[in-house]
Short mmCIF file of C-alpha atoms in Angstrom, two decimals:
data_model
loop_
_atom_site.label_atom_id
_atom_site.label_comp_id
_atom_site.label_asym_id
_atom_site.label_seq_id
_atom_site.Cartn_x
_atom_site.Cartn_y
_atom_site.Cartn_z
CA UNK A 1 -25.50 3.91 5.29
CA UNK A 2 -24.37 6.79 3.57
CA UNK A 3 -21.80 9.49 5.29
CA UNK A 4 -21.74 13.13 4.93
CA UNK A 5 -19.38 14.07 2.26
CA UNK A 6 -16.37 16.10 4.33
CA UNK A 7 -15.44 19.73 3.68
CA UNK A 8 -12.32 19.31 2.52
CA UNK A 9 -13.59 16.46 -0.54
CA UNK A 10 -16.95 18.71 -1.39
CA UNK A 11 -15.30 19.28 -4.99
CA UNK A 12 -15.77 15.25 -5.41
CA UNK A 13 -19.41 15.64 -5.54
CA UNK A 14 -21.42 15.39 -8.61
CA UNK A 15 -17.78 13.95 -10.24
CA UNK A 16 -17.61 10.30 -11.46
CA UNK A 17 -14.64 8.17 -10.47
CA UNK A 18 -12.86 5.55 -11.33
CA UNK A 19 -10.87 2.84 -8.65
CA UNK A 20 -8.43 -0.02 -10.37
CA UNK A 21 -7.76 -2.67 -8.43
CA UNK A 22 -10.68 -2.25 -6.56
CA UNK A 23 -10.77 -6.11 -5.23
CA UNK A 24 -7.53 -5.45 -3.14
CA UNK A 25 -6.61 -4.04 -0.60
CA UNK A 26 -6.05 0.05 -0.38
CA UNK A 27 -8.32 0.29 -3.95
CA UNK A 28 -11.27 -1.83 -1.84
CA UNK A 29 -10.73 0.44 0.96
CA UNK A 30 -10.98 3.03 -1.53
CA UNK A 31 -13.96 1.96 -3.36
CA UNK A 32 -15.75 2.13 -0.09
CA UNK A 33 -14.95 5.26 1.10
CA UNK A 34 -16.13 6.90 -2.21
CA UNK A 35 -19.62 5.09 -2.16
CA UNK A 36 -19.96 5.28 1.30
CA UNK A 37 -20.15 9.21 0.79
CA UNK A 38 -22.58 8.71 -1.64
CA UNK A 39 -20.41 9.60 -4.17
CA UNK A 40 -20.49 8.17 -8.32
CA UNK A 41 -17.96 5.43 -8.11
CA UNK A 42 -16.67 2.79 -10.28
CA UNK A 43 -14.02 -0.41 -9.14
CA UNK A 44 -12.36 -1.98 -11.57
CA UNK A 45 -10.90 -5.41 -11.09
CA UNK A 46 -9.10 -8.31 -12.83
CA UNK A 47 -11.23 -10.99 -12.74
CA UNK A 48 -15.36 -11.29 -13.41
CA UNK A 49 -15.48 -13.31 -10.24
CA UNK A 50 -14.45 -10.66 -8.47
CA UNK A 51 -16.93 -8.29 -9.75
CA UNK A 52 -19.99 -10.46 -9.26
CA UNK A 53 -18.89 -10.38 -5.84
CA UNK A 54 -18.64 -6.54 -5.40
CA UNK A 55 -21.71 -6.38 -7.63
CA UNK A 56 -23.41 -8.12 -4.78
CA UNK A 57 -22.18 -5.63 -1.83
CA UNK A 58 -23.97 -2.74 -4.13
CA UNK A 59 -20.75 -1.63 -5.68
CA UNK A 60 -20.54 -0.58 -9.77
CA UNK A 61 -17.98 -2.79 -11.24
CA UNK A 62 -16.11 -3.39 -14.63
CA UNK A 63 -13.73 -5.77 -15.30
CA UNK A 64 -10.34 -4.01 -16.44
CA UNK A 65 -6.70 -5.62 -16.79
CA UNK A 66 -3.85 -3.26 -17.27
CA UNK A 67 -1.72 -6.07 -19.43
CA UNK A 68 -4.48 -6.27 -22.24
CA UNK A 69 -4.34 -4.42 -25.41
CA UNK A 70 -8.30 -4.40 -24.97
CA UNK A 71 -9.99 -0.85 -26.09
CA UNK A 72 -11.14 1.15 -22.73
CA UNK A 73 -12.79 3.82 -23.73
CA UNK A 74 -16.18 2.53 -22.69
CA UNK A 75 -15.09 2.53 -19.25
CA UNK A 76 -13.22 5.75 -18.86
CA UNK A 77 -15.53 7.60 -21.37
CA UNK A 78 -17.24 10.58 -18.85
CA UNK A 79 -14.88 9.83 -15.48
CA UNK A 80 -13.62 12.51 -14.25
CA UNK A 81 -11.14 11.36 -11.78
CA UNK A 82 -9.32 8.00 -12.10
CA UNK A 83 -7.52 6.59 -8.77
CA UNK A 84 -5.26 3.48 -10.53
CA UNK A 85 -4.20 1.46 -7.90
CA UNK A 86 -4.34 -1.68 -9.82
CA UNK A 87 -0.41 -3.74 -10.04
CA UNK A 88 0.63 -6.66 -10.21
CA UNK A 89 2.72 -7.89 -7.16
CA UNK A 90 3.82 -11.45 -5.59
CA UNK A 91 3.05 -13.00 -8.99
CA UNK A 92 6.20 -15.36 -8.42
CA UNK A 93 5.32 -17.22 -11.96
CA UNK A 94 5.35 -14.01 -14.06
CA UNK A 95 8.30 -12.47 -15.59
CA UNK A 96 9.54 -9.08 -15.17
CA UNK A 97 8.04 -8.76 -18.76
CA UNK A 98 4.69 -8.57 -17.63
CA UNK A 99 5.31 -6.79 -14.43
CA UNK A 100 6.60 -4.03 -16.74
CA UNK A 101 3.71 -4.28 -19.19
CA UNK A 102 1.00 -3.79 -15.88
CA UNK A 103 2.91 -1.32 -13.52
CA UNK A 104 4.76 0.62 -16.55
CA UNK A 105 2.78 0.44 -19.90
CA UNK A 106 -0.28 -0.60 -18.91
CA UNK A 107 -0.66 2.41 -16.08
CA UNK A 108 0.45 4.81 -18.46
CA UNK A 109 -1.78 3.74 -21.62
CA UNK A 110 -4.42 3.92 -18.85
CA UNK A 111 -3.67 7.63 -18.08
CA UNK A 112 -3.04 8.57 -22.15
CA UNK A 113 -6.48 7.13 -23.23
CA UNK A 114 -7.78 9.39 -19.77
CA UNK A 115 -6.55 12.63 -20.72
CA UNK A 116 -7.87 11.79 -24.30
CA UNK A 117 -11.40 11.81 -23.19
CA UNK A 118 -11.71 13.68 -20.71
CA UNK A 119 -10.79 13.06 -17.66
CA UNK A 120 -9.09 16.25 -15.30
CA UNK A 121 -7.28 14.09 -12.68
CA UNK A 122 -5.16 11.15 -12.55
CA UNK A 123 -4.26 9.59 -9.57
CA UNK A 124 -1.28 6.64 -9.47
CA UNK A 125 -0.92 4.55 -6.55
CA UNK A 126 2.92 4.04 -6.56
CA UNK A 127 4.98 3.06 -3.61
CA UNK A 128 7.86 3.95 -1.14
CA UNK A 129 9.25 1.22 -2.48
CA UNK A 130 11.18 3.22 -4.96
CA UNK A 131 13.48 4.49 -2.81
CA UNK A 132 13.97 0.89 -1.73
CA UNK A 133 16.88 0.77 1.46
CA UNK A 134 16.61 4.61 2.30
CA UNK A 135 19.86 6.24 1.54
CA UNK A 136 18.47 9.05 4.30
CA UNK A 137 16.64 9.36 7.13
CA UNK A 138 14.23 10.12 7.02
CA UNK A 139 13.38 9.65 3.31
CA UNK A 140 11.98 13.10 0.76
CA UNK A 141 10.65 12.43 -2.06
CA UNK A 142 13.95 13.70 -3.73
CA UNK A 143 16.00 11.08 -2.18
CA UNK A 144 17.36 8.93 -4.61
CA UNK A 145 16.16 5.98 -6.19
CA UNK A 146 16.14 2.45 -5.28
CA UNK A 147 14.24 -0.12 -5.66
CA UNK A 148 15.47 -3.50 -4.77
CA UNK A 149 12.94 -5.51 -6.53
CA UNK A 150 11.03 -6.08 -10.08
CA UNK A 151 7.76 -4.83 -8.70
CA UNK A 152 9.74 -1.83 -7.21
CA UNK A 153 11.75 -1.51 -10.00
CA UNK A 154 8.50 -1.56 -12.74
CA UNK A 155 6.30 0.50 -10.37
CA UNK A 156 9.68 3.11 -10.75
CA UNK A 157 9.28 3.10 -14.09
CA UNK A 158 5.33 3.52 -14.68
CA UNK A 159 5.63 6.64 -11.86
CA UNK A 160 8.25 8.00 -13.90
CA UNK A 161 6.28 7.66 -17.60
CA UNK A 162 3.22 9.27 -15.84
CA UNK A 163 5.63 12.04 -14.31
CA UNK A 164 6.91 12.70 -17.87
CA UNK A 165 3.67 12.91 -19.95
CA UNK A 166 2.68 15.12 -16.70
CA UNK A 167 5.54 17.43 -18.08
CA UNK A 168 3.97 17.55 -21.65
CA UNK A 169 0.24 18.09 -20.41
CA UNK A 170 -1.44 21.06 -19.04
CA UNK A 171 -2.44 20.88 -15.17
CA UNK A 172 -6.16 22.33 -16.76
CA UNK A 173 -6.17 19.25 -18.83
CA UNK A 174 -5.64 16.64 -16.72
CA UNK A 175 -4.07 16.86 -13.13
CA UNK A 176 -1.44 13.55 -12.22
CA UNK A 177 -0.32 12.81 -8.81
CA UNK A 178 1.63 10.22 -7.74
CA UNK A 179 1.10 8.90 -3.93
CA UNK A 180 3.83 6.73 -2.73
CA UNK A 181 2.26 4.76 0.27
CA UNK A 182 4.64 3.88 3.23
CA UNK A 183 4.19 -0.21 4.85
CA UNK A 184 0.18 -0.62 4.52
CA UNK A 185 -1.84 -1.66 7.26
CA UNK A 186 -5.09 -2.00 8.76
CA UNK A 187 -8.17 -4.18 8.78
CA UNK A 188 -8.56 -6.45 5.62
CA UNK A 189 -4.52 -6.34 5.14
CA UNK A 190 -3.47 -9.93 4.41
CA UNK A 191 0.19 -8.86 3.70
CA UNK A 192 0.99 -7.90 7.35
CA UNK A 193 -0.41 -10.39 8.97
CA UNK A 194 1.63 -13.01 8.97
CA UNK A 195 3.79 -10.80 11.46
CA UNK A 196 1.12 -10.12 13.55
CA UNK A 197 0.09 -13.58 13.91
CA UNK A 198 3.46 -14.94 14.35
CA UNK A 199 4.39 -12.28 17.83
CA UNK A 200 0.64 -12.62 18.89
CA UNK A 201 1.45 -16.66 19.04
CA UNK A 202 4.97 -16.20 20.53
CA UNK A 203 6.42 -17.51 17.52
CA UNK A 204 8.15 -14.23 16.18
CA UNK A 205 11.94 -14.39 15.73
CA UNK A 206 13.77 -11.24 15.54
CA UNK A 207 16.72 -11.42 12.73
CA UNK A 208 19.40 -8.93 13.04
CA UNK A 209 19.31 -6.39 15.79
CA UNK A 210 15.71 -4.78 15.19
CA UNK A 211 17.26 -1.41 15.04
CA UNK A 212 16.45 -0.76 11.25
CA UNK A 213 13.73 2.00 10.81
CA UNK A 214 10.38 1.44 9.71
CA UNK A 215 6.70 3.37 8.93
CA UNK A 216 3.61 2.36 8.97
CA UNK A 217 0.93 3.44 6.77
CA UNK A 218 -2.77 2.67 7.89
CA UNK A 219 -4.93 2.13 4.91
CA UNK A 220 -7.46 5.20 6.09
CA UNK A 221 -4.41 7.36 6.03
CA UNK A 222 -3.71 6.49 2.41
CA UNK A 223 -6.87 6.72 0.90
CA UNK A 224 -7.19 10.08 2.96
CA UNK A 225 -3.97 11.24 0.31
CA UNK A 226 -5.59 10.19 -2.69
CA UNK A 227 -8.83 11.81 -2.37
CA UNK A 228 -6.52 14.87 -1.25
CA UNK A 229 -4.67 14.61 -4.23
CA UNK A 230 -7.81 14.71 -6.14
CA UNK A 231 -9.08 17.54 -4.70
CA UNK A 232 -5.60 19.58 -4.07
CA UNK A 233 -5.21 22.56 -6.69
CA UNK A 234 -4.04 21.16 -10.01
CA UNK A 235 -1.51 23.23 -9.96
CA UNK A 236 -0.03 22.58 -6.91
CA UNK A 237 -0.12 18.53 -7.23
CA UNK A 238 0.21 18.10 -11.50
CA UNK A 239 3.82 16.09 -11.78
CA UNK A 240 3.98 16.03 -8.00
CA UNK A 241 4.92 12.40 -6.25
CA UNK A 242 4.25 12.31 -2.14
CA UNK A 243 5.59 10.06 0.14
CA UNK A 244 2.45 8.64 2.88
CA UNK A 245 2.94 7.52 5.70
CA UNK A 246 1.20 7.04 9.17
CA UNK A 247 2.41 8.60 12.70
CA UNK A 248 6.04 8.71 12.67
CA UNK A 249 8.47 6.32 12.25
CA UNK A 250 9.88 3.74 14.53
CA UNK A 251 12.61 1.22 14.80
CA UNK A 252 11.63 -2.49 14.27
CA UNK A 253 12.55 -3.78 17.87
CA UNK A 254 9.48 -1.10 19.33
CA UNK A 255 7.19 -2.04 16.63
CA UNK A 256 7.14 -5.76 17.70
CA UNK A 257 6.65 -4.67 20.79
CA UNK A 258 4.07 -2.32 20.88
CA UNK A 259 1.95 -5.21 18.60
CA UNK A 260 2.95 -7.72 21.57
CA UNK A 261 1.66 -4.73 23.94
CA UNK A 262 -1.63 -4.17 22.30
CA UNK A 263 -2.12 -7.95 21.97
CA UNK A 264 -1.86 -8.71 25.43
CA UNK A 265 1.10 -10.89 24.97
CA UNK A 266 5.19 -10.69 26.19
CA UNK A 267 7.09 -9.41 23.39
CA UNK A 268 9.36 -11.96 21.83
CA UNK A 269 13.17 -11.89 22.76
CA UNK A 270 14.80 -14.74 20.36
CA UNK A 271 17.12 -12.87 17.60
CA UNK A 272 19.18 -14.98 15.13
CA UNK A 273 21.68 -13.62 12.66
CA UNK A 274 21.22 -12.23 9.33
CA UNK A 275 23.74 -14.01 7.21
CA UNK A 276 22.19 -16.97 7.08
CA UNK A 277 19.02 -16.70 6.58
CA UNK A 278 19.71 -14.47 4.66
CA UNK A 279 21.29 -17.23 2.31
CA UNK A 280 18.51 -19.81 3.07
CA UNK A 281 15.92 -17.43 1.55
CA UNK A 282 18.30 -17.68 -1.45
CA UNK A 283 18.29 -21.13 -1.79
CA UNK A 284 14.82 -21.47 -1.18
CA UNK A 285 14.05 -18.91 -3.81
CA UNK A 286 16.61 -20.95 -6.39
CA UNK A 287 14.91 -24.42 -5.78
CA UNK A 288 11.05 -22.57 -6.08
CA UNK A 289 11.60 -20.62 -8.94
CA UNK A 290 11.31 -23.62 -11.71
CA UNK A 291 8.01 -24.60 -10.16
CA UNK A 292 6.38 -21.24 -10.05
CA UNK A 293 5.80 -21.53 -6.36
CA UNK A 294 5.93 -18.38 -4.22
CA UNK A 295 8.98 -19.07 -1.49
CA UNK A 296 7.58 -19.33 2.21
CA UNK A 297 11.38 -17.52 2.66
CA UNK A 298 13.04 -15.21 0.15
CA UNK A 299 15.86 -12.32 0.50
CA UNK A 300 12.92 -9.91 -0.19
CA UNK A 301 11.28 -11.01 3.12
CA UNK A 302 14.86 -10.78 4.85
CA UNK A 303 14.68 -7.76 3.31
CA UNK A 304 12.15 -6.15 6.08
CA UNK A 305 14.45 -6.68 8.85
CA UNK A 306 17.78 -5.12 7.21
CA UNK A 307 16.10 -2.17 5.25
CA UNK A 308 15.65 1.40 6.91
CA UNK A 309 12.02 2.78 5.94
CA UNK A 310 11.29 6.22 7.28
CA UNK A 311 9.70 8.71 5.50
CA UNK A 312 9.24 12.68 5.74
CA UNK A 313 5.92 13.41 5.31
CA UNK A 314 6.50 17.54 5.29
CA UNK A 315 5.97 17.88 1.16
CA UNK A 316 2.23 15.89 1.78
CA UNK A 317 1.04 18.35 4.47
CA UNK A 318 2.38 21.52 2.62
CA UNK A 319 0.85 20.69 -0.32
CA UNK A 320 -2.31 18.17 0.46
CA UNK A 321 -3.18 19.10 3.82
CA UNK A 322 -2.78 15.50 4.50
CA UNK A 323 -2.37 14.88 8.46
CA UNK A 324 -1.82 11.19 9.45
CA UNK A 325 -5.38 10.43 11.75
CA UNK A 326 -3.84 7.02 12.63
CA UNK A 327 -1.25 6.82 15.49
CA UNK A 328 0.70 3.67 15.69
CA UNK A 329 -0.96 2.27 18.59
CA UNK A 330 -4.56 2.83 17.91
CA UNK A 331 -3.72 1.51 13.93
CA UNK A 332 -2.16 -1.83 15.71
CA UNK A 333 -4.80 -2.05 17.99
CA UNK A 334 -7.56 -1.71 14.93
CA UNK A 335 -5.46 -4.50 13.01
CA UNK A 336 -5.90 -6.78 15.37
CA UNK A 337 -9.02 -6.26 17.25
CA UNK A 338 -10.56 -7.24 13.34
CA UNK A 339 -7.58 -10.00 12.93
CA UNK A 340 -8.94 -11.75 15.95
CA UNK A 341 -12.36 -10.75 14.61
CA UNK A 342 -11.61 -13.02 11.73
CA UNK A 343 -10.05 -15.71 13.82
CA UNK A 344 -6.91 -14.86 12.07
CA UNK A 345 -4.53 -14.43 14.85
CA UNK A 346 -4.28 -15.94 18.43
CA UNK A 347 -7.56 -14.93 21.11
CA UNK A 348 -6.84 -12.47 23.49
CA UNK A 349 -4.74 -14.23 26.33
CA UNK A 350 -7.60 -14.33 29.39
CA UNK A 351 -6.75 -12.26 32.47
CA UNK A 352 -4.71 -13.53 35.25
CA UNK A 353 -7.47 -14.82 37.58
CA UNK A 354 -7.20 -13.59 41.39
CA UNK A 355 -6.53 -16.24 43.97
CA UNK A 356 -6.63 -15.30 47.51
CA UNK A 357 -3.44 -16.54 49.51
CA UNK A 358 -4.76 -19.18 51.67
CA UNK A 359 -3.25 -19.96 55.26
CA UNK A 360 -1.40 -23.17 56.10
#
């Protein structure tokens, strides 16, 4: 069923648009905003099993990968706005070769052959991750760089090539925006979910004191920035990067509980030091590596419970209008209402049942 196209995206219609990575997460939930407004809209994805399948949900789909030197001009020839969300992240068996040539080269020789026919805005899907373990709190978009990671790292480098060929283009030309989403959530997320499942099951273990900061980003928030960003005055958004984010932030410690809260469950109370499992994940990632296999523990997963994330979200509504529509609690209760939809996380505990005290 089609929705009304909203006031404040009416400059999308009649446009045609392009979505990479359209068989994940945000650049699915993407995709389906766009066509569910009825609007002209192309996903792009890696694989041609992954088309077929969006094929067969109604969707217009091409198969596009950012690491080939394959000729795209048939598939950006007439789009007029092009939101690349496609990357390449978790691939444990890849180099940071490749990483570079799909999150650096590839997203800016997508955005070269763009402006080159045609297209007026250019929308990258970057990440907070740049700024890596905040430096301040919370986090602007000038705080400094850094990323703690190769996919950090090569998504730091693609955001910067776009923001210099930004420099050397005119706004009229082609617009580019970079939106830097916070910690994504919502229903469909996969990533998330193993720490929803694990407190919902009274399984989660806190390590480290739970007092590092962290933000939430629900998916509908994020998509609601890039079709902003796309309809923003090119003026005011051309070389322009925005941190996203959901709400406000909150330390770790409340997070975990408001998802025990929502779920219906006692929030977990075991804590174990950092240090070493900290040094576990190393080990594990040492012995995994020469297999290829992705490491059930790694410093990068660690990583979440020693890293500040909190984000100020100020330049976004200045300069998008953007306004966060997803409050912590509903977004966690939304997760896991479709989680347990799914049978992906532990029922709903049933409700204490009454017993009348009985006399002796």
């Amino acid at each position: 069923m089609t929705a009304a196209l909203p006031p404040d995206y009416r400059t999308l219609a009649g446009q045609r648009c392009l979505v990479t990575g359209a068989a994940g997460f945000i650049g699915g939930a993407l995709l389906r905003r766009l066509a569910g407004y009825g609007l002209d809209v192309t996903g792009s994805v890696l694989h041609q099993a992954e088309a077929e399948v969006l094929r067969r949900q109604g969707f217009q789909t091409q198969v596009l990968d950012l690491a080939s030197n394959a000729d795209w001009d048939a598939t950006l020839r007439g789009i007029d706005v092009v939101f690349n969300v496609a990357a390449m992240f978790q691939e444990t068996d890849q180099p940071e070769a490749m990483y570079d040539r799909v999150n650096h080269l590839g997203a800016l020789r997508l955005a070269e052959t763009a402006l080159r026919l045609g297209t007026h805005r250019f929308i990258q899907c970057s990440t907070v991750g740049v700024h890596g373990h905040v430096r301040e709190i919370p986090a602007r978009e000038t705080t400094p760089f850094n990323p703690m990671d190769l996919y950090h790292r090569t998504k730091l480098a693609g955001e910067l090539a776009l923001m210099e060929l930004a420099r050397r283009t005119d706004p009229a030309s082609m617009a580019i925006t970079a939106i830097r989403p916070a910690m994504v959530y919502g229903p469909g997320d996969m990533r998330m979910l193993k720490l929803f499942r694990t407190i919902l099951a009274g399984r989660f273990v806190m390590i480290g004191s739970g007092r590092v900061w962290t933000h939430l980003g629900h998916v509908e928030d994020n998509v609601d920035a890039m079709l902003l960003a796309a309809v923003a005055p090119a003026a005011s958004v051309h070389g322009e990067a925005f941190n996203i984010a959901s709400d406000e932030p909150m330390q770790l410690a409340p997070l975990v509980e408001l998802i025990a809260r929502e779920g219906g469950v006692k929030p977990p109370q075991l804590r174990v030091p950092v240090a070493p499992v900290w040094t576990a994940g190393l080990a594990v990632e040492l012995l995994c590596r020469p297999f290829g296999w992705r490491p059930p523990l790694s410093r990068r997963r660690v990583g979440f419970f020693t890293h500040d994330r909190a984000f100020d979200l100020s330049k976004a509504r200045h300069l998008l209008g953007y306004r966060s529509r997803w409050p912590h609690a509903e977004g966690v209760r939304d997760t896991i209402a479709a989680y347990r939809a799914q049978g992906l996380v532990a029922a709903a505990p049933a409700p204490a049942q009454y017993r009348p005290a009985t006399s002796g």
